[in-house]
């Protein structure tokens, strides 16, 4: 067993097999509203790990450098150690969630262009939205880093839309995190129904963490459905 370094809301971070790596273990916990709402959902960790691993392997094949080194078991993987950029990148293709609420745009409204926005990665502050000049002013990232993360985020968006369309799923929005390693920015964290909004094509049934946030039920079943559809692409 690897030594636990830090326990987060949905993942445990452990020492890795060497000094340049870490082990990430997915948990069954579901949390929302900055940890105020919390529940254990048996099987969720395994489903998120499987979905994220499938997506990261697809992105790696398509030229995106990710932190994944090796999948150890159904909830654990070895990742490259990075210096995490304390900025979350949110990409939106369709209005939903925080965007709909903040700007009074009905959920599901198409957007004339894809949006990219940033928020501070801070549970304490509740991940507040932040603009580029504010990020560079307080030193969370440089202008070059923001440009590079935006470029990669838009490329990842195109690749993910292609993948999800084949799975019969609409990619509404998602959140990415990057880390610095050897002077490059690499994709970290996870991409799963916890960090994306995914709607079934044709019905717009929600297949993501909004099922938990909004008490819609059947979260594990929906994640299982997403995994099966991706495995069949
Ligand atoms: P919103 O800003 O509408 O709440 O979220 C936009 C998208 O980013 C959603 O797909 C949401 O799941 C994801 N997202 C935003 N912040 C976080 C976060 O702190 N953790 C996770 N896992 N996903 C997030």
CSV table of C-alpha atoms and ligand atoms in Angstrom, one decimal:
chain,number,residue,atom,x,y,z
A,1,UNK,CA,0.0,0.0,0.0
A,2,UNK,CA,1.3,3.5,-0.9
A,3,UNK,CA,1.6,6.1,1.9
A,4,UNK,CA,-1.3,8.6,1.8
A,5,UNK,CA,-0.1,12.2,1.3
A,6,UNK,CA,-3.5,13.9,1.0
A,7,UNK,CA,-7.1,13.0,1.0
A,8,UNK,CA,-9.3,15.1,-1.3
A,9,UNK,CA,-13.1,15.1,-1.8
A,10,UNK,CA,-13.2,12.5,-4.5
A,11,UNK,CA,-9.6,11.1,-4.7
A,12,UNK,CA,-6.7,10.1,-2.4
A,13,UNK,CA,-3.2,11.1,-3.4
A,14,UNK,CA,-0.4,8.8,-2.3
A,15,UNK,CA,3.4,8.6,-2.6
A,16,UNK,CA,4.3,6.9,-5.9
A,17,UNK,CA,6.7,4.1,-6.7
A,18,UNK,CA,9.4,6.7,-7.2
A,19,UNK,CA,10.1,10.3,-6.3
A,20,UNK,CA,8.8,11.6,-9.7
A,21,UNK,CA,5.4,10.0,-9.5
A,22,UNK,CA,2.3,9.8,-7.3
A,23,UNK,CA,-0.5,7.3,-7.0
A,24,UNK,CA,-4.1,8.5,-7.3
A,25,UNK,CA,-7.0,6.5,-5.9
A,26,UNK,CA,-10.6,7.3,-6.9
A,27,UNK,CA,-13.1,7.3,-4.0
A,28,UNK,CA,-16.8,6.4,-4.0
A,29,UNK,CA,-17.6,9.8,-2.4
A,30,UNK,CA,-19.8,12.3,-4.3
A,31,UNK,CA,-19.6,15.9,-3.2
A,32,UNK,CA,-21.2,19.1,-4.4
A,33,UNK,CA,-21.5,22.8,-3.4
A,34,UNK,CA,-18.0,22.9,-2.1
A,35,UNK,CA,-18.4,19.8,0.0
A,36,UNK,CA,-21.6,20.8,1.7
A,37,UNK,CA,-23.5,17.9,0.1
A,38,UNK,CA,-21.8,14.6,0.4
A,39,UNK,CA,-22.8,10.9,-0.2
A,40,UNK,CA,-21.0,7.6,-0.7
A,41,UNK,CA,-22.0,6.0,-4.0
A,42,UNK,CA,-20.7,2.4,-4.2
A,43,UNK,CA,-18.9,1.9,-7.5
A,44,UNK,CA,-18.5,5.5,-8.4
A,45,UNK,CA,-14.7,5.5,-8.0
A,46,UNK,CA,-14.3,2.5,-10.2
A,47,UNK,CA,-16.6,4.0,-12.9
A,48,UNK,CA,-14.9,7.4,-12.9
A,49,UNK,CA,-11.4,5.8,-13.0
A,50,UNK,CA,-12.5,3.6,-16.0
A,51,UNK,CA,-14.0,6.6,-17.8
A,52,UNK,CA,-11.1,8.9,-17.1
A,53,UNK,CA,-8.6,6.3,-18.1
A,54,UNK,CA,-10.4,5.6,-21.4
A,55,UNK,CA,-10.5,9.3,-22.2
A,56,UNK,CA,-6.9,10.1,-21.2
A,57,UNK,CA,-5.7,7.2,-23.3
A,58,UNK,CA,-7.7,8.5,-26.3
A,59,UNK,CA,-6.3,12.0,-25.7
A,60,UNK,CA,-2.7,10.7,-25.4
A,61,UNK,CA,-3.1,8.9,-28.8
A,62,UNK,CA,-4.2,12.2,-30.2
A,63,UNK,CA,-1.2,14.2,-29.1
A,64,UNK,CA,-2.3,15.5,-25.7
A,65,UNK,CA,0.4,15.0,-23.0
A,66,UNK,CA,-1.3,13.7,-19.8
A,67,UNK,CA,-0.1,12.9,-16.3
A,68,UNK,CA,-1.1,9.2,-16.5
A,69,UNK,CA,1.9,6.7,-16.4
A,70,UNK,CA,0.2,3.5,-15.6
A,71,UNK,CA,-3.2,2.1,-14.5
A,72,UNK,CA,-2.6,-0.2,-11.4
A,73,UNK,CA,-6.0,-1.5,-10.6
A,74,UNK,CA,-9.7,-0.5,-11.1
A,75,UNK,CA,-9.5,2.6,-8.9
A,76,UNK,CA,-5.7,3.4,-8.8
A,77,UNK,CA,-3.2,4.9,-11.3
A,78,UNK,CA,0.4,6.1,-11.2
A,79,UNK,CA,0.8,9.7,-12.4
A,80,UNK,CA,3.6,12.0,-13.1
A,81,UNK,CA,4.3,14.4,-10.3
A,82,UNK,CA,3.7,18.0,-11.4
A,83,UNK,CA,3.4,21.5,-9.9
A,84,UNK,CA,-0.4,21.9,-10.2
A,85,UNK,CA,-1.5,25.2,-11.7
A,86,UNK,CA,-4.0,26.7,-9.2
A,87,UNK,CA,-6.4,27.7,-12.0
A,88,UNK,CA,-9.3,25.6,-13.3
A,89,UNK,CA,-10.1,25.9,-17.0
A,90,UNK,CA,-13.8,25.6,-17.9
A,91,UNK,CA,-14.9,25.0,-21.5
A,92,UNK,CA,-18.6,25.4,-22.5
A,93,UNK,CA,-20.3,24.4,-25.7
A,94,UNK,CA,-23.9,24.8,-24.5
A,95,UNK,CA,-25.2,27.1,-21.7
A,96,UNK,CA,-25.8,25.2,-18.4
A,97,UNK,CA,-25.1,25.2,-14.7
A,98,UNK,CA,-23.2,28.2,-13.3
A,99,UNK,CA,-23.2,30.0,-16.7
A,100,UNK,CA,-27.0,29.8,-17.1
A,101,UNK,CA,-27.5,31.0,-13.6
A,102,UNK,CA,-25.0,33.8,-13.7
A,103,UNK,CA,-26.0,35.3,-17.1
A,104,UNK,CA,-29.7,34.3,-17.0
A,105,UNK,CA,-29.5,32.1,-20.1
A,106,UNK,CA,-31.8,29.1,-20.3
A,107,UNK,CA,-30.0,25.7,-19.8
A,108,UNK,CA,-29.5,24.0,-23.1
A,109,UNK,CA,-29.3,27.2,-25.1
A,110,UNK,CA,-26.7,26.9,-27.9
A,111,UNK,CA,-23.7,29.3,-27.7
A,112,UNK,CA,-22.5,31.1,-30.8
A,113,UNK,CA,-19.0,30.1,-29.9
A,114,UNK,CA,-17.2,27.9,-27.4
A,115,UNK,CA,-16.3,29.8,-24.2
A,116,UNK,CA,-13.2,29.3,-22.1
A,117,UNK,CA,-13.2,30.7,-18.6
A,118,UNK,CA,-10.9,30.4,-15.5
A,119,UNK,CA,-11.5,29.9,-11.8
A,120,UNK,CA,-9.2,29.9,-8.9
A,121,UNK,CA,-8.6,26.3,-7.6
A,122,UNK,CA,-9.5,26.9,-4.0
A,123,UNK,CA,-12.1,25.1,-1.8
A,124,UNK,CA,-11.6,27.8,0.8
A,125,UNK,CA,-12.6,30.5,-1.7
A,126,UNK,CA,-15.2,28.4,-3.5
A,127,UNK,CA,-13.4,28.4,-6.8
A,128,UNK,CA,-14.2,32.0,-7.8
A,129,UNK,CA,-14.1,33.0,-11.5
A,130,UNK,CA,-11.1,35.0,-12.4
A,131,UNK,CA,-9.9,36.8,-15.6
A,132,UNK,CA,-6.6,36.6,-17.3
A,133,UNK,CA,-5.2,40.0,-16.1
A,134,UNK,CA,-6.1,39.0,-12.5
A,135,UNK,CA,-4.5,35.6,-12.8
A,136,UNK,CA,-1.2,37.1,-14.1
A,137,UNK,CA,-1.4,40.0,-11.5
A,138,UNK,CA,-1.5,37.6,-8.6
A,139,UNK,CA,0.9,35.2,-10.2
A,140,UNK,CA,-1.2,32.1,-10.5
A,141,UNK,CA,0.0,31.6,-14.1
A,142,UNK,CA,1.8,33.6,-16.8
A,143,UNK,CA,0.2,35.0,-19.9
A,144,UNK,CA,2.1,32.3,-22.0
A,145,UNK,CA,0.8,29.6,-19.7
A,146,UNK,CA,-2.8,30.9,-20.1
A,147,UNK,CA,-2.4,30.9,-23.8
A,148,UNK,CA,-1.1,27.4,-23.9
A,149,UNK,CA,-3.7,26.0,-21.5
A,150,UNK,CA,-6.4,27.7,-23.6
A,151,UNK,CA,-5.0,26.2,-26.8
A,152,UNK,CA,-4.8,22.7,-25.3
A,153,UNK,CA,-8.3,23.1,-23.8
A,154,UNK,CA,-9.8,24.0,-27.2
A,155,UNK,CA,-8.0,21.0,-28.9
A,156,UNK,CA,-9.2,18.7,-26.1
A,157,UNK,CA,-12.8,20.0,-26.6
A,158,UNK,CA,-12.7,19.1,-30.3
A,159,UNK,CA,-11.3,15.7,-29.6
A,160,UNK,CA,-13.9,15.0,-26.8
A,161,UNK,CA,-16.8,16.2,-28.9
A,162,UNK,CA,-15.7,13.7,-31.7
A,163,UNK,CA,-15.5,10.9,-29.1
A,164,UNK,CA,-18.8,11.7,-27.4
A,165,UNK,CA,-20.7,12.2,-30.6
A,166,UNK,CA,-19.8,8.6,-31.6
A,167,UNK,CA,-21.0,7.5,-28.1
A,168,UNK,CA,-24.4,9.3,-28.7
A,169,UNK,CA,-23.6,11.8,-25.9
A,170,UNK,CA,-23.6,15.6,-26.0
A,171,UNK,CA,-20.6,17.3,-24.3
A,172,UNK,CA,-22.1,20.4,-22.7
A,173,UNK,CA,-19.2,21.7,-20.7
A,174,UNK,CA,-16.2,20.4,-18.7
A,175,UNK,CA,-13.4,21.4,-16.3
A,176,UNK,CA,-9.6,20.8,-16.8
A,177,UNK,CA,-6.6,21.1,-14.6
A,178,UNK,CA,-3.0,21.3,-15.8
A,179,UNK,CA,0.4,20.8,-14.1
A,180,UNK,CA,3.9,22.1,-14.8
A,181,UNK,CA,6.6,19.5,-15.5
A,182,UNK,CA,10.0,20.0,-17.1
A,183,UNK,CA,8.9,23.4,-18.5
A,184,UNK,CA,5.7,22.0,-20.1
A,185,UNK,CA,2.0,22.1,-19.2
A,186,UNK,CA,0.5,18.6,-19.0
A,187,UNK,CA,-3.1,17.6,-18.5
A,188,UNK,CA,-3.7,16.4,-14.8
A,189,UNK,CA,-6.6,15.5,-12.6
A,190,UNK,CA,-9.5,13.5,-14.3
A,191,UNK,CA,-12.1,13.9,-17.1
A,192,UNK,CA,-15.2,12.0,-16.0
A,193,UNK,CA,-18.9,12.6,-15.5
A,194,UNK,CA,-17.9,14.4,-12.2
A,195,UNK,CA,-16.1,17.1,-14.2
A,196,UNK,CA,-18.2,17.2,-17.4
A,197,UNK,CA,-21.8,17.8,-18.2
A,198,UNK,CA,-22.9,15.0,-20.5
A,199,UNK,CA,-26.4,14.8,-22.0
A,200,UNK,CA,-27.8,11.8,-23.9
A,201,UNK,CA,-28.2,12.7,-27.5
A,202,UNK,CA,-31.9,12.9,-28.6
A,203,UNK,CA,-33.3,13.0,-25.0
A,204,UNK,CA,-30.9,15.4,-23.3
A,205,UNK,CA,-31.1,13.1,-20.2
A,206,UNK,CA,-28.4,14.2,-17.8
A,207,UNK,CA,-25.7,11.6,-17.4
A,208,UNK,CA,-23.3,13.5,-15.1
A,209,UNK,CA,-22.9,14.7,-11.5
A,210,UNK,CA,-25.9,17.0,-11.9
A,211,UNK,CA,-27.9,13.8,-11.1
A,212,UNK,CA,-26.3,14.1,-7.6
A,213,UNK,CA,-26.3,17.9,-7.4
A,214,UNK,CA,-30.0,18.1,-8.3
A,215,UNK,CA,-31.2,14.9,-6.6
A,216,UNK,CA,-32.2,13.2,-9.8
A,217,UNK,CA,-31.0,9.7,-8.6
A,218,UNK,CA,-29.4,6.9,-10.5
A,219,UNK,CA,-25.9,8.4,-10.6
A,220,UNK,CA,-24.0,5.1,-10.8
A,221,UNK,CA,-26.3,3.8,-13.5
A,222,UNK,CA,-25.8,6.9,-15.6
A,223,UNK,CA,-22.0,6.7,-15.2
A,224,UNK,CA,-22.1,3.0,-16.1
A,225,UNK,CA,-24.1,4.0,-19.2
A,226,UNK,CA,-21.5,6.6,-20.2
A,227,UNK,CA,-18.7,4.0,-19.7
A,228,UNK,CA,-20.5,1.4,-21.8
A,229,UNK,CA,-21.2,3.9,-24.6
A,230,UNK,CA,-17.5,5.0,-24.7
A,231,UNK,CA,-16.3,1.4,-24.7
A,232,UNK,CA,-18.5,0.7,-27.7
A,233,UNK,CA,-17.1,3.6,-29.8
B,1,LIG,P1,-20.3,25.3,-13.6
B,1,LIG,O1,-19.4,26.5,-13.6
B,1,LIG,O2,-21.4,25.4,-14.5
B,1,LIG,O3,-20.7,24.9,-12.2
B,1,LIG,O4,-19.4,24.0,-14.0
B,1,LIG,C1,-19.0,23.9,-15.4
B,1,LIG,C2,-18.4,22.6,-15.6
B,1,LIG,O5,-17.1,22.4,-14.9
B,1,LIG,C3,-19.3,21.4,-15.1
B,1,LIG,O6,-19.1,20.3,-16.1
B,1,LIG,C4,-18.7,21.0,-13.8
B,1,LIG,O7,-18.9,19.7,-13.5
B,1,LIG,C5,-17.2,21.4,-14.0
B,1,LIG,N1,-16.6,21.9,-12.8
B,1,LIG,C6,-16.5,23.2,-12.4
B,1,LIG,N2,-15.9,23.3,-11.2
B,1,LIG,C7,-15.6,22.0,-10.8
B,1,LIG,C8,-14.9,21.5,-9.7
B,1,LIG,O8,-14.4,22.2,-8.7
B,1,LIG,N3,-14.7,20.1,-9.7
B,1,LIG,C9,-15.2,19.3,-10.7
B,1,LIG,N4,-15.0,18.0,-10.6
B,1,LIG,N5,-15.8,19.8,-11.8
B,1,LIG,C10,-16.0,21.1,-11.8
